Amino acid sequence: MKYSLVTILVFCISLVCFFLSTQARWHNHTKHKHIRHPHKLSNISHPPSPAPAPSDPSNDGNSHDSTGLFDVRNFGAVGDGVADDTEAFKMAWDTACQSDSAVILVPYGFSFMIQSTIFTGPCQGGLVFQIDGTLMPPDGPDSWPKNNSRRQWLVFYRINEMSLQGGGLIDGRGEKWWNLPCKPHKGINGTTLPGPCDSPIAIRFFMSSNLTVKGLKIKNGPQFHFRFDNCRNVHVESIYITAPASSPNTDGIHIENTNDVRIYNSVISNGDDCVSIGSGCYDVDIRNITCGPCIGSLGNHNTHACVSNVTVRDSVIKASDNGVRIKTWQGGSGAVSRITFSNIHMDNVRNPIIVDQFYCLTKACTNQTSAVFVSDILYTNIKGTYDVRNRTMRFCLQ
């Protein structure tokens, strides 16, 4: 059984949910400094467009060629899945970052293990991070270096105009993180299981703009697979995210304080929200995805939360606990407004439509007088099948 797709605006599939949360996480990596270059913001293209083809991994033995291709192997990366290739990736990034329209190549047929790293800008415009091989972190908490942050694995910080793309695989190797005895979560047949507390986010973009994520496969993230914080103009296209239904807190895509977001033509099947939308997000368009979106968990700890102008359309939600869901904590403030769910097909969804303004992870939450204001919510052409043991619509407004 799966969760919802977007939290606050939740439309969930296969334990996939769009989740809105009010608190952003801060990273504490050591930053690599670069010379600042001016950039001109570019517009994000609209779908559909095909996934990028793998690049030719051949080269002339130099660190880069005349076309601006920077193969990580030419900086010392081994690519056997065992050797630590972190420094080679850092050197490739530092060099490519100072070149116009550079391409960092993770070549096909190789598996690269790198530790928790922050790739810092600003860089010259048009940077492409082309993943055609396999990229993976250390295998579980016991292999994670003690001096490295456990909050996230790979961070892209202060980047303008970058594409993370390719036909390769990002393997989060999250299996050993999911059973840490810290966070309770829903298990099979209504059971409660332990989960991670400080498990790393797989890929995080922070304070960046004009971003494209395209064509990639990512699986088994220790926690969230992608997270965008304080970003602008984000285009996610033709990606495939997968994790077991019982994997805790493995949201597919989480956005927070981020605007002008396009998520198109993707499949997300995981153990939590498919797409979760946190506080401070507006102008979000989600189209032609298979999973479960969710807008929610707004107003936690009496905070102020605002989400507006979100559209989820032409999508499918399968075998999920929740379909389209909006959830807020009691005692919060702010507003959720101008939310549209249109042309959604649900296949065996337990709770197709939910608006919950008394969201609580335990039974000990006390009722409070203030709440996040919910208005201008539109549902059109919501069809499919549901679990007959539950109501098709639920409104929790204690």
Short mmCIF file of C-alpha atoms in Angstrom, two decimals, residues 21-29 150-152 155 198 200-201 204-207 227-230 254-257 278-279:
data_model
loop_
_atom_site.label_atom_id
_atom_site.label_comp_id
_atom_site.label_asym_id
_atom_site.label_seq_id
_atom_site.Cartn_x
_atom_site.Cartn_y
_atom_site.Cartn_z
CA SER A 21 6.70 20.55 4.50
CA THR A 22 7.52 23.76 6.31
CA GLN A 23 11.05 23.23 7.47
CA ALA A 24 14.06 23.15 5.15
CA ARG A 25 17.22 21.30 6.03
CA TRP A 26 20.60 23.02 5.96
CA HIS A 27 23.73 21.31 4.74
CA ASN A 28 27.11 21.58 6.43
CA HIS A 29 29.52 20.46 3.75
CA ARG A 150 24.68 12.55 6.93
CA ARG A 151 22.09 15.12 5.91
CA GLN A 152 22.70 14.72 2.20
CA VAL A 155 24.61 18.85 -3.14
CA ASP A 198 19.43 11.26 9.97
CA PRO A 200 20.99 11.41 3.79
CA ILE A 201 19.02 13.00 0.98
CA ARG A 204 19.94 18.20 -3.26
CA PHE A 205 19.89 21.48 -5.18
CA PHE A 206 20.21 24.55 -2.97
CA MET A 207 19.95 28.25 -3.87
CA ARG A 227 15.25 17.87 -2.99
CA PHE A 228 15.11 21.45 -4.28
CA ASP A 229 15.51 24.23 -1.69
CA ASN A 230 15.35 27.95 -2.51
CA HIS A 254 10.60 17.35 -2.57
CA ILE A 255 10.49 21.10 -3.20
CA GLU A 256 10.66 23.85 -0.59
CA ASN A 257 10.74 27.65 -1.05
CA GLY A 278 6.67 22.31 1.05
CA SER A 279 6.09 25.83 2.27
#
